[in-house]
C-alpha cells in the first residue's frame, strides 16, 4: 500500500472543470513489480471527453487574458508545489510504472523543470514589427495562444511527459485536456491536484482517463480542439495524425526511436561504457531515446564488449523501493514477450549471448539485463524498437559504413557516438539523420534543449526556447491610412 505524506495526492477520479469525477465502470491499475492493485480509475469515454473539451473551451478566454506575468506566477507556484511533494510523487510514480525510486525522484525533478522553464518562457513570447512596403502602412506580428490543446501521453514517464506539454501550453495561455496512459494515471491526477492548489483555474487543466480510442476519437474529431500533442508509439501517432486531418489541427508528435550508439576506435572506452549503460538501461530500457543498436568499431569490439558486459552484470534488478535497485520491471508481460522475441530471433540467426537472456527469477515482468554479441542487420533488433533491457552489439569497419548502418531506419529520434577526433565529430554529427545527437555522452535530455525527432520519430520540439512555438498562433496586423 502507498504510504504518502499527503494522501490527498492519490486521486482515483478524473479532473474535469475543477471537479473530481468518477464513473460507474472502473479500470484497475496494478504495480508491475508486484502485480498488486494500487487503485482504480474511472473508465470514461467520448461523452466525458466532450464535456472536458467544453470546459476547456469555456475556461480558456479568461486564462488567455491573464498577462504572461500572471500565468508565470501561477506556474512557478505549481513548480514549487511539485518539488514540495517530490517524495509522494516519486512513490506514486514508482508504484504505477515500476522504475526504481531513485529514477522516479529524478523524473519528478525533470518534470518540474519544464514547469519552471515555461513559467519563464511565458514572458518571452515576442512579436515583430516589420518595415512596411508603403509609407501609409505599418506591419506588426503578434503571437497568441493557439486554442484548446489535447494531450495524450505514454506510460514510461508518467510525470515528465505531461509537464513537457502542460508547461508550454499553459504558459502560452491555452487550456488543456490530458489523457494519460491507462497504466500510469495517478501521476497525472496528482499533478492536477497540485495545479489546482497552485491557482490554475477550473477548466484550464483537465485530466480524463478511460477508453483510449474513444477519448482520443473525440479529442481528434472535435473542432473545438486546435492542437494535439501526442507522445507514444509511431503507429498510434500516425493514427491520431490522420484523425486530426478533418479539422486541420496543429499536431506535434514525439514517437518511437531506434537509437544507434556508436563506439569509434578513438573513443575513450571507459566513458563509452558509462554512456552506453545509462543510455541503454535507464528505466529498464523503456525510454524512446535508449540505445537500441550498439555499434563498435572492429579494432575495439572485444575490449568494449568485455568492459560493457562486466558493467551490465553489476546491475541490480528488483522492486523500485528496494535498496540499491537499478532495474525495475517492464511495464507488462507483452513488453517482456517483445524482448524475448528479439533475443530468440537474434540467437537463431547467429548472435551469441554474453549475459542475461531470460525472465528474471523475481517473476512478474522482471527481465535479466541482457547483452548479445555479433548481432547483424538481418536481425529484428536492428529494425525494431526493443523497449527493454537488451543491448545488441554490432561490429563495423569504417566511418562511411557506420553512417549507412546508423541511418538505415525509418526512425530518427536520438543517436549517440563516442570519438575524440574533432574532424570525425563534425562529419558524423552532420551525417546522422536524427533530431538529437549525443556526442561523448549518453544523457541528452533537459528542459533547456530541444527534444524531438525527424523521419517517423515525430514532428515538433519539446522543451527549450522552441517548445512554446507549438502552442502559439502567429497573427499579422497590417495597418493602412497612417498618413491620414
Ligand atoms: N518521443 C518521445 O518523446 C517518446 C517518449 C515516450 C515514449 N515514446 C514512445 O511511446 C511508445 C511506448 O509508449 P506507449 O506504449 O504508451 O505508446 P502507445 O502509443 O501505445 O500509447 C501512448 C498513449 O496513447 C494512448 N492511445 C493508445 N491507442 C490510442 C488510440 N487509438 N487513440 C487515442 N489514444 C491512444 C495510450 O493510452 C497512451 O496514453 C514507444 O514507442 C516509445 O518510443 C516516445
Ligand atoms: O521516453 C522518452 C522520454 O522523452 C525520454 S526523456 O525522459 O525525455 O529523456
CSV table of C-alpha atoms in Angstrom, one decimal, residues 64-342:
chain,number,residue,atom,x,y,z
A,64,UNK,CA,-5.6,33.7,-22.1
A,65,UNK,CA,-6.5,37.2,-20.9
A,66,UNK,CA,-4.2,37.0,-17.9
A,67,UNK,CA,-0.9,38.6,-18.5
A,68,UNK,CA,2.1,36.4,-19.2
A,69,UNK,CA,3.4,37.6,-15.8
A,70,UNK,CA,0.2,36.4,-14.0
A,71,UNK,CA,0.4,33.0,-15.7
A,72,UNK,CA,4.1,32.8,-14.9
A,73,UNK,CA,3.5,33.3,-11.2
A,74,UNK,CA,0.9,30.6,-11.1
A,75,UNK,CA,3.1,28.2,-13.0
A,76,UNK,CA,6.0,29.0,-10.7
A,77,UNK,CA,3.8,28.1,-7.7
A,78,UNK,CA,2.9,24.8,-9.4
A,79,UNK,CA,6.6,24.1,-9.8
A,80,UNK,CA,7.2,24.8,-6.1
A,81,UNK,CA,4.4,22.6,-5.1
A,82,UNK,CA,5.7,19.7,-7.2
A,83,UNK,CA,9.1,20.0,-5.5
A,84,UNK,CA,7.5,20.3,-2.1
A,85,UNK,CA,5.7,17.0,-2.8
A,86,UNK,CA,8.5,15.3,-4.7
A,87,UNK,CA,8.7,12.2,-2.5
A,88,UNK,CA,5.0,11.4,-2.7
A,89,UNK,CA,5.0,12.0,-6.4
A,90,UNK,CA,8.0,9.7,-6.8
A,91,UNK,CA,6.4,7.0,-4.6
A,92,UNK,CA,3.2,7.1,-6.8
A,93,UNK,CA,5.3,7.1,-10.0
A,94,UNK,CA,7.4,4.1,-8.9
A,95,UNK,CA,4.4,2.1,-7.8
A,96,UNK,CA,2.4,2.6,-11.0
A,97,UNK,CA,5.3,2.4,-13.5
A,98,UNK,CA,7.9,0.3,-11.7
A,99,UNK,CA,11.0,2.4,-12.1
A,100,UNK,CA,13.5,2.5,-9.2
A,101,UNK,CA,12.7,5.2,-6.6
A,102,UNK,CA,15.9,7.0,-7.4
A,103,UNK,CA,14.9,7.3,-11.1
A,104,UNK,CA,11.4,8.2,-10.1
A,105,UNK,CA,12.7,11.0,-7.9
A,106,UNK,CA,14.8,12.1,-10.8
A,107,UNK,CA,11.8,12.1,-13.2
A,108,UNK,CA,9.8,14.3,-10.8
A,109,UNK,CA,12.6,16.9,-10.7
A,110,UNK,CA,13.0,16.6,-14.5
A,111,UNK,CA,9.2,17.0,-14.9
A,112,UNK,CA,9.1,20.0,-12.6
A,113,UNK,CA,12.0,21.6,-14.6
A,114,UNK,CA,9.6,22.0,-17.6
A,115,UNK,CA,7.1,23.9,-15.4
A,116,UNK,CA,9.9,26.2,-14.1
A,117,UNK,CA,11.3,26.7,-17.6
A,118,UNK,CA,7.9,27.6,-19.2
A,119,UNK,CA,6.9,29.8,-16.3
A,120,UNK,CA,9.8,32.0,-17.6
A,121,UNK,CA,9.3,31.4,-21.3
A,122,UNK,CA,5.7,32.7,-20.9
A,123,UNK,CA,7.2,36.1,-20.6
A,124,UNK,CA,9.3,35.7,-23.7
A,125,UNK,CA,6.7,35.2,-26.4
A,126,UNK,CA,7.8,38.1,-28.6
A,127,UNK,CA,6.2,39.5,-31.8
A,128,UNK,CA,7.7,41.5,-34.6
A,129,UNK,CA,7.5,45.0,-36.2
A,130,UNK,CA,8.1,44.7,-40.0
A,131,UNK,CA,9.2,47.5,-42.3
A,132,UNK,CA,6.1,48.2,-44.3
A,133,UNK,CA,6.4,48.5,-48.2
A,134,UNK,CA,4.2,51.7,-48.3
A,135,UNK,CA,4.6,54.9,-46.2
A,136,UNK,CA,1.0,54.7,-45.0
A,137,UNK,CA,1.3,51.2,-43.7
A,138,UNK,CA,2.6,49.6,-40.6
A,139,UNK,CA,3.0,45.8,-40.1
A,140,UNK,CA,3.1,44.1,-36.7
A,141,UNK,CA,3.2,40.4,-35.9
A,142,UNK,CA,1.6,39.3,-32.6
A,143,UNK,CA,1.6,35.8,-31.1
A,144,UNK,CA,-1.5,34.3,-29.4
A,145,UNK,CA,-2.4,31.1,-27.7
A,146,UNK,CA,-3.4,28.6,-30.4
A,147,UNK,CA,-6.5,27.3,-28.6
A,148,UNK,CA,-7.7,24.3,-26.7
A,149,UNK,CA,-5.0,21.6,-26.5
A,150,UNK,CA,-5.4,17.9,-26.4
A,151,UNK,CA,-2.5,16.0,-24.9
A,152,UNK,CA,-2.1,12.2,-24.9
A,153,UNK,CA,0.9,10.7,-23.1
A,154,UNK,CA,2.7,7.4,-22.6
A,155,UNK,CA,3.3,5.3,-19.5
A,156,UNK,CA,7.1,5.3,-19.4
A,157,UNK,CA,7.5,8.8,-18.0
A,158,UNK,CA,4.1,9.4,-16.3
A,159,UNK,CA,5.2,12.8,-14.9
A,160,UNK,CA,7.6,14.4,-17.2
A,161,UNK,CA,5.8,13.7,-20.5
A,162,UNK,CA,2.8,15.5,-19.1
A,163,UNK,CA,4.6,18.6,-17.7
A,164,UNK,CA,6.6,18.8,-21.0
A,165,UNK,CA,3.2,19.5,-22.7
A,166,UNK,CA,1.2,21.2,-20.0
A,167,UNK,CA,4.1,23.7,-19.2
A,168,UNK,CA,4.2,25.4,-22.6
A,169,UNK,CA,0.5,25.0,-23.3
A,170,UNK,CA,-0.5,26.8,-20.1
A,171,UNK,CA,2.4,29.3,-20.4
A,172,UNK,CA,1.1,30.3,-23.8
A,173,UNK,CA,-2.4,30.9,-22.5
A,174,UNK,CA,-4.0,27.6,-23.7
A,175,UNK,CA,-6.3,25.3,-21.8
A,176,UNK,CA,-5.7,21.6,-22.0
A,177,UNK,CA,-7.4,18.2,-21.9
A,178,UNK,CA,-4.9,15.5,-21.0
A,179,UNK,CA,-5.4,11.7,-21.4
A,180,UNK,CA,-2.6,9.9,-19.6
A,181,UNK,CA,-1.7,6.3,-20.2
A,182,UNK,CA,-4.1,3.9,-18.6
A,183,UNK,CA,-1.2,2.0,-17.0
A,184,UNK,CA,0.1,5.1,-15.2
A,185,UNK,CA,-2.7,7.6,-14.5
A,186,UNK,CA,-2.0,8.5,-10.8
A,187,UNK,CA,1.0,10.7,-11.5
A,188,UNK,CA,-1.2,12.8,-13.8
A,189,UNK,CA,-4.0,13.1,-11.3
A,190,UNK,CA,-1.6,14.1,-8.6
A,191,UNK,CA,-0.2,16.8,-10.8
A,192,UNK,CA,-3.8,18.1,-11.4
A,193,UNK,CA,-4.4,18.3,-7.7
A,194,UNK,CA,-1.2,20.4,-7.3
A,195,UNK,CA,-2.1,22.5,-10.3
A,196,UNK,CA,-5.4,23.4,-8.7
A,197,UNK,CA,-3.6,24.3,-5.4
A,198,UNK,CA,-1.3,26.5,-7.4
A,199,UNK,CA,-4.2,28.5,-8.7
A,200,UNK,CA,-4.7,27.1,-12.2
A,201,UNK,CA,-8.4,27.9,-12.7
A,202,UNK,CA,-11.2,25.3,-13.2
A,203,UNK,CA,-11.4,24.0,-16.7
A,204,UNK,CA,-7.9,25.2,-17.7
A,205,UNK,CA,-6.2,21.8,-16.9
A,206,UNK,CA,-8.4,18.7,-17.2
A,207,UNK,CA,-7.4,15.1,-16.9
A,208,UNK,CA,-9.5,12.3,-18.2
A,209,UNK,CA,-8.9,8.5,-18.0
A,210,UNK,CA,-10.6,5.6,-19.7
A,211,UNK,CA,-11.2,4.1,-23.2
A,212,UNK,CA,-8.2,5.5,-25.1
A,213,UNK,CA,-9.6,5.1,-28.6
A,214,UNK,CA,-13.0,6.6,-27.6
A,215,UNK,CA,-11.4,9.6,-25.8
A,216,UNK,CA,-8.8,10.0,-28.5
A,217,UNK,CA,-11.5,9.9,-31.1
A,218,UNK,CA,-13.3,12.8,-29.5
A,219,UNK,CA,-10.2,14.8,-28.9
A,220,UNK,CA,-9.1,14.5,-32.5
A,221,UNK,CA,-12.6,14.9,-34.0
A,222,UNK,CA,-13.8,18.0,-32.1
A,223,UNK,CA,-13.5,21.3,-33.9
A,224,UNK,CA,-13.1,22.9,-30.5
A,225,UNK,CA,-9.6,21.3,-30.1
A,226,UNK,CA,-7.0,23.4,-32.0
A,227,UNK,CA,-3.9,21.3,-31.2
A,228,UNK,CA,-2.9,17.7,-30.5
A,229,UNK,CA,0.3,17.0,-28.7
A,230,UNK,CA,1.0,13.2,-28.6
A,231,UNK,CA,3.8,11.2,-27.1
A,232,UNK,CA,3.8,7.5,-27.8
A,233,UNK,CA,4.3,4.9,-30.4
A,234,UNK,CA,4.7,5.8,-34.1
A,235,UNK,CA,1.7,3.6,-35.1
A,236,UNK,CA,-0.6,5.4,-32.7
A,237,UNK,CA,0.9,8.8,-33.7
A,238,UNK,CA,0.1,8.1,-37.3
A,239,UNK,CA,-3.5,7.1,-36.5
A,240,UNK,CA,-4.0,10.3,-34.4
A,241,UNK,CA,-2.5,12.5,-37.1
A,242,UNK,CA,-4.9,11.0,-39.6
A,243,UNK,CA,-7.8,11.6,-37.2
A,244,UNK,CA,-6.8,15.2,-36.8
A,245,UNK,CA,-6.8,15.9,-40.6
A,246,UNK,CA,-10.5,16.6,-40.9
A,247,UNK,CA,-10.2,19.6,-38.5
A,248,UNK,CA,-6.7,20.6,-39.6
A,249,UNK,CA,-5.3,20.6,-36.0
A,250,UNK,CA,-1.8,21.6,-35.3
A,251,UNK,CA,-0.1,18.3,-34.4
A,252,UNK,CA,3.1,17.6,-32.5
A,253,UNK,CA,4.3,14.1,-32.2
A,254,UNK,CA,7.0,12.5,-30.0
A,255,UNK,CA,7.2,9.0,-31.3
A,256,UNK,CA,9.3,5.8,-31.4
A,257,UNK,CA,13.0,5.6,-31.8
A,258,UNK,CA,15.8,3.2,-32.8
A,259,UNK,CA,18.8,4.9,-31.4
A,260,UNK,CA,22.3,3.9,-32.7
A,261,UNK,CA,25.0,4.1,-30.0
A,262,UNK,CA,28.5,4.2,-31.8
A,263,UNK,CA,31.9,3.5,-30.3
A,264,UNK,CA,34.7,4.5,-32.7
A,265,UNK,CA,38.3,3.2,-32.4
A,266,UNK,CA,39.5,6.5,-31.0
A,267,UNK,CA,36.8,6.6,-28.2
A,268,UNK,CA,37.5,6.7,-24.5
A,269,UNK,CA,36.3,3.2,-23.9
A,270,UNK,CA,35.5,3.7,-20.2
A,271,UNK,CA,33.5,6.8,-20.9
A,272,UNK,CA,31.7,4.9,-23.8
A,273,UNK,CA,30.8,2.0,-21.4
A,274,UNK,CA,29.4,4.6,-18.9
A,275,UNK,CA,27.4,6.3,-21.6
A,276,UNK,CA,26.1,3.1,-23.1
A,277,UNK,CA,25.0,1.9,-19.6
A,278,UNK,CA,22.9,5.0,-18.9
A,279,UNK,CA,21.6,5.3,-22.4
A,280,UNK,CA,20.6,1.6,-22.6
A,281,UNK,CA,19.4,0.7,-19.2
A,282,UNK,CA,17.6,3.8,-18.0
A,283,UNK,CA,14.0,2.9,-17.0
A,284,UNK,CA,15.0,-0.8,-17.8
A,285,UNK,CA,15.5,0.2,-21.4
A,286,UNK,CA,12.0,1.7,-21.7
A,287,UNK,CA,12.7,5.1,-23.0
A,288,UNK,CA,12.3,6.4,-26.5
A,289,UNK,CA,15.9,7.5,-26.6
A,290,UNK,CA,17.5,4.3,-25.3
A,291,UNK,CA,20.4,2.9,-27.3
A,292,UNK,CA,18.6,0.3,-29.4
A,293,UNK,CA,21.7,-0.7,-31.5
A,294,UNK,CA,25.3,-0.6,-30.2
A,295,UNK,CA,27.8,-0.3,-33.0
A,296,UNK,CA,31.5,-0.9,-32.0
A,297,UNK,CA,34.4,-0.4,-34.5
A,298,UNK,CA,36.1,-3.7,-35.2
A,299,UNK,CA,39.5,-3.0,-33.5
A,300,UNK,CA,37.9,-2.1,-30.1
A,301,UNK,CA,35.0,-4.5,-30.3
A,302,UNK,CA,36.4,-7.2,-27.9
A,303,UNK,CA,37.7,-4.7,-25.4
A,304,UNK,CA,34.5,-2.7,-25.3
A,305,UNK,CA,32.3,-5.8,-25.1
A,306,UNK,CA,34.2,-7.2,-22.2
A,307,UNK,CA,34.1,-3.9,-20.2
A,308,UNK,CA,30.4,-3.3,-21.0
A,309,UNK,CA,29.3,-6.9,-20.1
A,310,UNK,CA,31.1,-6.5,-16.7
A,311,UNK,CA,29.2,-3.3,-16.1
A,312,UNK,CA,25.9,-4.9,-17.0
A,313,UNK,CA,26.5,-7.8,-14.6
A,314,UNK,CA,26.6,-5.2,-11.8
A,315,UNK,CA,23.0,-4.0,-12.4
A,316,UNK,CA,20.6,-4.8,-9.5
A,317,UNK,CA,17.1,-5.9,-10.5
A,318,UNK,CA,14.3,-5.5,-8.1
A,319,UNK,CA,11.2,-3.7,-6.8
A,320,UNK,CA,11.7,0.1,-7.2
A,321,UNK,CA,11.7,0.8,-3.5
A,322,UNK,CA,14.4,-1.8,-2.8
A,323,UNK,CA,17.9,-0.7,-1.5
A,324,UNK,CA,20.3,-0.2,-4.4
A,325,UNK,CA,17.9,-1.3,-7.1
A,326,UNK,CA,18.8,0.0,-10.5
A,327,UNK,CA,16.5,-2.1,-12.7
A,328,UNK,CA,12.8,-2.3,-12.2
A,329,UNK,CA,10.3,-4.5,-14.1
A,330,UNK,CA,9.0,-3.9,-17.6
A,331,UNK,CA,5.5,-2.4,-17.8
A,332,UNK,CA,3.7,-5.6,-18.6
A,333,UNK,CA,4.1,-9.2,-20.0
A,334,UNK,CA,3.6,-8.0,-23.6
A,335,UNK,CA,6.8,-5.9,-23.2
A,336,UNK,CA,8.6,-9.0,-21.9
A,337,UNK,CA,7.5,-11.1,-24.8
A,338,UNK,CA,8.9,-8.5,-27.2
A,339,UNK,CA,12.3,-8.7,-25.6
A,340,UNK,CA,12.2,-12.5,-25.7
A,341,UNK,CA,11.2,-12.4,-29.3
A,342,UNK,CA,14.2,-10.2,-30.2
